[in-house]
XYZ file of C-alpha atoms in Angstrom:
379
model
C -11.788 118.303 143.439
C -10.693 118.509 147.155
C -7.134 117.064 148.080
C -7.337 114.372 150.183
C -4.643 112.472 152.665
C -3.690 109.452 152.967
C -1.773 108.329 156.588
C -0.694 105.089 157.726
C -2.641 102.409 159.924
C -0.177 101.132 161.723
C -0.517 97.900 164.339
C 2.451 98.872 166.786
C 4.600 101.593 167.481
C 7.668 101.136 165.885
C 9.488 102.703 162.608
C 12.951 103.125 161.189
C 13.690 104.710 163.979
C 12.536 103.621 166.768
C 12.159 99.594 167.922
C 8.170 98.698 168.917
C 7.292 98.773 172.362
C 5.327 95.614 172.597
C 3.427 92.872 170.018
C 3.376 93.387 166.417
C -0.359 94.014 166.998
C -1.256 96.115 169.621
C -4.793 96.983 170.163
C -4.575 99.470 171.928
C -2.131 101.888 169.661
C -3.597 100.658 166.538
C -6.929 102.409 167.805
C -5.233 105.384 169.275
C -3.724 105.730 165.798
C -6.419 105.271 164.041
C -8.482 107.638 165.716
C -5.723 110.466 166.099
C -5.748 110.313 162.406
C -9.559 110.871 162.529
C -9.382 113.717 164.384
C -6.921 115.577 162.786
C -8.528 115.840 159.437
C -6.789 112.279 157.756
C -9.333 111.123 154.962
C -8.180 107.479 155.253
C -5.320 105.399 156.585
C -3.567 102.560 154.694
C -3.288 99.310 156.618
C -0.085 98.068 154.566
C 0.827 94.161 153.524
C 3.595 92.186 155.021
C 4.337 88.671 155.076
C 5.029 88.195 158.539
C 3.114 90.851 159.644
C -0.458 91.170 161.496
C -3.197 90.167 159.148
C -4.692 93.272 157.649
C -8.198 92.831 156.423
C -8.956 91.965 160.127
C -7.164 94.589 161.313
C -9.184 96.576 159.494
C -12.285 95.164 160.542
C -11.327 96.302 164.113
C -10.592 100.093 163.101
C -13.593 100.122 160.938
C -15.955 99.002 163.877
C -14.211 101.461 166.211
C -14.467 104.980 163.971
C -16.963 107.138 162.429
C -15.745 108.719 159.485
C -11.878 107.820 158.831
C -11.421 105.634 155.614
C -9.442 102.461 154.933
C -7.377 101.388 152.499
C -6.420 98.221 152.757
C -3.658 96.398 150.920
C -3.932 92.873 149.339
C -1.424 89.853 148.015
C -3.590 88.717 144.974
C -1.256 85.309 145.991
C -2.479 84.867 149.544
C -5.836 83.898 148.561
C -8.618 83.477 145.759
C -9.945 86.255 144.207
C -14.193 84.958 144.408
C -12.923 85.045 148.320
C -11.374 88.252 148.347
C -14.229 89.756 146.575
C -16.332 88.734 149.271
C -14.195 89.942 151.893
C -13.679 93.461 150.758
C -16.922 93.364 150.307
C -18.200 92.523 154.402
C -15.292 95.071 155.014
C -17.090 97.740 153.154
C -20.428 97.067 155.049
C -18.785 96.666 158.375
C -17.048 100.279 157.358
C -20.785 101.707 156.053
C -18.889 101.935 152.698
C -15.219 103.678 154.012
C -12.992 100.522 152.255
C -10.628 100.817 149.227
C -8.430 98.519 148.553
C -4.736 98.498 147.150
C -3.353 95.871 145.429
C 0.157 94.525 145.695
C 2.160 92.457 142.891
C 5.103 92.308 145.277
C 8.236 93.657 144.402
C 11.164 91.585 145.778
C 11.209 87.507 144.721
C 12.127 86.552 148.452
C 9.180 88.344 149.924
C 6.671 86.359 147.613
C 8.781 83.479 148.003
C 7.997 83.175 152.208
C 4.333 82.815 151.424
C 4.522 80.522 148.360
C 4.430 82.714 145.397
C 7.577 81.600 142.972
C 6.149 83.481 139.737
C 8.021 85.443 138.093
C 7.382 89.806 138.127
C 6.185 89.832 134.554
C 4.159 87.163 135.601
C 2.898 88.277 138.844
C 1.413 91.607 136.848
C -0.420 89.776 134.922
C -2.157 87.337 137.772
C -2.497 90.966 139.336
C -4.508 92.463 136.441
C -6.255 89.626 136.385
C -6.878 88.961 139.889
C -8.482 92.818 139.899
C -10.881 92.222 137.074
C -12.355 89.064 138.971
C -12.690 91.449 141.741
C -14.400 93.722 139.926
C -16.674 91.567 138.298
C -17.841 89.780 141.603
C -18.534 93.079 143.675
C -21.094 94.274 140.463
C -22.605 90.997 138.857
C -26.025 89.883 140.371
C -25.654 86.533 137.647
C -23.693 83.617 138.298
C -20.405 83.767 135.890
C -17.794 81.572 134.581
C -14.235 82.670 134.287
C -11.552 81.076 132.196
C -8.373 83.371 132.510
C -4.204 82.447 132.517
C -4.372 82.193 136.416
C -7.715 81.362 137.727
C -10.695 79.443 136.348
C -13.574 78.838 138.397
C -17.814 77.851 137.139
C -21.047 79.582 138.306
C -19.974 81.883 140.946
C -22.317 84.409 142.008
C -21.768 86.214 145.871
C -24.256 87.110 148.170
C -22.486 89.593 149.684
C -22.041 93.057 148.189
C -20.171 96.466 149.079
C -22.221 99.483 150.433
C -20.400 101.921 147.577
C -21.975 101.188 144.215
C -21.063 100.090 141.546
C -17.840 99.288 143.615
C -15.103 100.674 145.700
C -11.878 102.262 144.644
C -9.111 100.209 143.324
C -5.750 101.302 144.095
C -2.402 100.088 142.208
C 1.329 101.630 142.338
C 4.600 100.640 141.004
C 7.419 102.518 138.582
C 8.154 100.041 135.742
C 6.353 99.612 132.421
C 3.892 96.387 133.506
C 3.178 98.388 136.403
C 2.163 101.012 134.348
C 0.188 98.694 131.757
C -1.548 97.424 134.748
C -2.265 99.921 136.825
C -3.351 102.347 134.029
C -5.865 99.410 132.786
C -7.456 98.642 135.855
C -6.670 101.147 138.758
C -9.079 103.990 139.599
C -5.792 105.369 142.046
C -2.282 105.346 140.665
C 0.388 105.260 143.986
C 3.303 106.715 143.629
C 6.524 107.441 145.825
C 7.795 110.855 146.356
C 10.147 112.030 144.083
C 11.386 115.499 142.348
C 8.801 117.262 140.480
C 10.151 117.019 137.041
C 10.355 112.756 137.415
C 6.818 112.970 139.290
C 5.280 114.689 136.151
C 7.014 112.399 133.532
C 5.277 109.160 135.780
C 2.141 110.898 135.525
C 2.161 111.035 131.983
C 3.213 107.525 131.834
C 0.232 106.483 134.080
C -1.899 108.418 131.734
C -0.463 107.010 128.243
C -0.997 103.670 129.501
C -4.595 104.614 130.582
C -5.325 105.706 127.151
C -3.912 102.779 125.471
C -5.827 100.546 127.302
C -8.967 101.935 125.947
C -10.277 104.420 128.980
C -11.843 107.851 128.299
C -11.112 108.402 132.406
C -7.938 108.537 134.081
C -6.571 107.337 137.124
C -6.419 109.731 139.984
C -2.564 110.218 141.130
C -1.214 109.556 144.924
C 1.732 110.961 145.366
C 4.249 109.591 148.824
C 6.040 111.580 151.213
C 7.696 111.607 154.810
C 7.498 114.458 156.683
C 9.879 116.115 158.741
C 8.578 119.449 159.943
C 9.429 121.983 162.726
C 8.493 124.982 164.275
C 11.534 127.006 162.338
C 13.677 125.920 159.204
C 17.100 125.630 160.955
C 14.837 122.857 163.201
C 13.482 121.172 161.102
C 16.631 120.034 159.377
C 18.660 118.916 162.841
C 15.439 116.762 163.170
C 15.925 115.609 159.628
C 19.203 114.757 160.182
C 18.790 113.107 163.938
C 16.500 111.116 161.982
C 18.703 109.701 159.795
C 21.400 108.988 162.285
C 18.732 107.100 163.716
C 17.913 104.903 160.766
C 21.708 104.390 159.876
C 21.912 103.385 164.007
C 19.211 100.761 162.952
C 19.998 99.890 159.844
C 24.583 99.705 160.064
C 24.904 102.448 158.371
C 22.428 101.612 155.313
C 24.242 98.211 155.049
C 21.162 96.711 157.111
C 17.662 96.165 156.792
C 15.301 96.135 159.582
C 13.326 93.024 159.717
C 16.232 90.652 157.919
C 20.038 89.496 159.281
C 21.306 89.392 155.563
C 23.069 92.066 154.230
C 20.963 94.641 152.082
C 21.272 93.797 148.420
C 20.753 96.133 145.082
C 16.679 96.897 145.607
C 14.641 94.581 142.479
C 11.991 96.533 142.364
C 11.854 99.653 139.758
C 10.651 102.342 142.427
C 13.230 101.703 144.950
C 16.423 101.332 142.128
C 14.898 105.123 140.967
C 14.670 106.778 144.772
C 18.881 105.633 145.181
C 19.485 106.742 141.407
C 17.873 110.000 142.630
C 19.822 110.105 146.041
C 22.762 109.288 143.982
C 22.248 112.662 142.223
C 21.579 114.643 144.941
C 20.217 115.522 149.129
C 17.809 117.938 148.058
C 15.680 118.977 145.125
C 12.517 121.384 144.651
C 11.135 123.039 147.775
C 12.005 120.563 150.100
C 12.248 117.037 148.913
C 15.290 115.176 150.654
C 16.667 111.542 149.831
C 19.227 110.977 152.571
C 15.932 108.797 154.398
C 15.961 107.342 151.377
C 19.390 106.041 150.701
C 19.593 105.456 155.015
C 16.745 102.238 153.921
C 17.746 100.963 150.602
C 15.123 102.506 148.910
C 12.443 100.795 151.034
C 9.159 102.002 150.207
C 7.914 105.451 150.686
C 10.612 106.902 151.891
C 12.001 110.148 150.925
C 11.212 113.227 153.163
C 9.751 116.513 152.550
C 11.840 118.969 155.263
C 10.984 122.449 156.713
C 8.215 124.341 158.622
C 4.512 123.567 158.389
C 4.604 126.158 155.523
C 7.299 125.111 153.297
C 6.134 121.827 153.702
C 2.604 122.735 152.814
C 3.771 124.830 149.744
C 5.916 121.377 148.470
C 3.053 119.780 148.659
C 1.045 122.149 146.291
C 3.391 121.805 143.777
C 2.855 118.149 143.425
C -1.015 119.353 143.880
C -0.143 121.979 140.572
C 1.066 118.618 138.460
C -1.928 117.210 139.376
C -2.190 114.828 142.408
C -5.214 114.263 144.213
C -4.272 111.986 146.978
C -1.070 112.406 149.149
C 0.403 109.994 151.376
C 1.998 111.195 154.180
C 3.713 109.085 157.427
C 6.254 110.027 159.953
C 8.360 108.541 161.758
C 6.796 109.101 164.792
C 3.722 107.983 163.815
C 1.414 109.127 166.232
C 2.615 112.621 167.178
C 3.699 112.994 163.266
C 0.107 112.297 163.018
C -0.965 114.588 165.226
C 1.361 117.827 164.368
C 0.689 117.133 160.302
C -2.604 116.971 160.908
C -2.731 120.060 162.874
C -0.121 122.060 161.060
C 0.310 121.407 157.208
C -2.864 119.707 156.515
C -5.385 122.744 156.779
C -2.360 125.088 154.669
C -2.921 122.449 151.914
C -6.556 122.387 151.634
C -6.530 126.381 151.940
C -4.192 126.083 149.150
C -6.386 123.914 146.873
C -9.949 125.755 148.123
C -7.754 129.157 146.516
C -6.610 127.384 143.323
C -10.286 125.781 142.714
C -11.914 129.029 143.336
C -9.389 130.792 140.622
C -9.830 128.192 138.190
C -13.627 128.473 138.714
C -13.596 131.921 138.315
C -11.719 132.120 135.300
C -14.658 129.685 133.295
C -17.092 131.522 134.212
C -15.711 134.820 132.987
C -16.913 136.474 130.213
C -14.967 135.838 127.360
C -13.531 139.314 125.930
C -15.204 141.128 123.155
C -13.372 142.487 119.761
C -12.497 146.198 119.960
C -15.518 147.801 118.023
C -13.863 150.072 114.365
């Protein structure tokens, strides 16, 4: 199967680096973005969740209207709104898109965050409204007969929508996290597993997590793995790392030295979530591991979200990635921290080495089924 990337849909301009230039959404860059990304060979763009932030699913809605061919995945709160009304949203997205919409779903990994917009469950909890929360989902983009549903978080009579997705039976689902309900979940219900970059060896154990939990739950097919990364790439090696390491003096300028986060006054605290407390464990270990996977970016945030780097030229960047492909990912996420000319130059530069990459491994692995199997020497 092809590779295909994942970059980011963002509504302004600014990153860990760098301040935004104007509102937190600007029409006018979130198009540029968006189409920059189209152009450059992105498959789709995530338009990510935050509490404060622009509203995505209309966000969306704009890009969608405004490109061709470029993809959207769009993250969701399952505690912002009902799942019979977020069926039916997704679903108008989808049509709007001519079937381009996937949708990721977040059960939110910090308490405070949930908190701001109402949601005081508990994690363990919040997986399970999740899991459920997905199957109503599923259930009202593909039944054409009323149904009742009597679950631990929702209960609702005789709904039946009028308003269906262009992708049949559905689109994809999309679920991430690093502990074991996010696992349980995720390999029950998700048709995409997300996960952040890390070393290979820890990559291919969460794989086989994902996959054990798939199996338990009953499925014969297994969720395809999206793997995260940052790039930091350069014309020459001995560039690419003074930009890797202007980059972090940048975040640290932002962030006091790691002792700051970027959208709160409060001092950073010990990260709750299970992904971010394993990205510091692993930048506790070590700067650099594999080809070119470094966690200075990484410890520089706290652990916040996709954020460890892959450094180098276009080539050694492209030939880090193939070793995730060789565990077996089929999605990678990729943003920079420029994000439009990161955009641009990945796009340009690593993305084509990649598929060349895979189009040389598929071709191998095709040619070795269809040869001949070897006969026994004759007496």
């Amino acid at each position: 199967m092809p590779i295909q990337f994942l970059g980011i849909a963002a509504t302004h301009d600014g990153s860990e680096t760098t301040p935004r230039s104007g509102p937190s959404f600007d029409k006018d860059y979130t198009l540029r973005l968006g189409r920059a990304h189209e152009d450059w060979g992105w498959d789709r763009v995530l338009f990510a969740y935050g509490s404060g932030s622009p509203e995505p699913s209309a966000a969306a809605a704009f890009l969608l209207s405004r490109t061709e061919r470029l993809q959207v995945l769009l993250a969701h709160r399952p505690n912002v709104s009902y799942p019979t009304f977020a069926a039916k949203t997704f679903a108008t997205l989808d049509r709007i898109g001519d079937g381009r919409l996937a949708v990721h779903f977040i059960t939110g990994g910090t308490d405070a965050e949930q908190q701001r917009e109402g949601d005081y469950l508990t994690k363990d909890e919040r997986y399970r409204r999740t899991r459920e929360y997905i199957q109503v989902v599923k259930k009202a983009w593909t039944s054409h007969e009323a149904f009742d549903w009597d679950g631990e978080f929702y209960r609702f009579a005789d709904f039946v929508s009028d308003t269906f997705p262009v992708q049949q039976p559905r689109p994809d689902v999309s679920f991430g996290g690093s502990s074991d309900a996010a696992y349980a979940a995720g390999g029950a219900e998700a048709d995409v597993f997300a996960l952040w970059g890390e070393p290979l060896a820890e990559t291919a154990a969460q794989i086989d997590r994902v996959h054990a939990a798939a199996r338990a739950a009953g499925r014969t097919d297994l969720p395809r793995i999206q793997v995260a990364f940052r790039p930091i790439i350069a014309p020459t090696e001995e560039l690419a790392w003074e930009k890797a390491h202007r980059t972090v003096e940048r975040i640290e300028a932002r962030t006091a030295g790691g002792r700051q986060p970027l959208t709160r006054r409060h001092p950073l605290t010990a990260p709750e979530n299970t992904g971010s407390q394993r990205l510091l464990a692993i930048a506790e270990r070590g700067e650099r591991f594999d080809r070119a996977l470094w966690t200075p970016t990484a410890r520089a945030t706290g652990g916040a979200g996709n954020s460890n780097a892959l450094v180098g030229t276009p080539e050694t960047v492209a030939q880090a990635l193939l070793d995730y492909v060789d565990l077996g990912v089929d999605i990678i996420s990729m943003r920079g921290y420029d994000l439009l000319g990161d955009a641009i130059d990945v796009g340009r530069y690593v993305l084509p080495l990649v598929r060349e990459g895979v189009a040389k491994r598929d071709a191998a692995a095709a040619a070795r089924r269809d040869a001949p199997e070897p006969q026994p020497a004759s007496a």
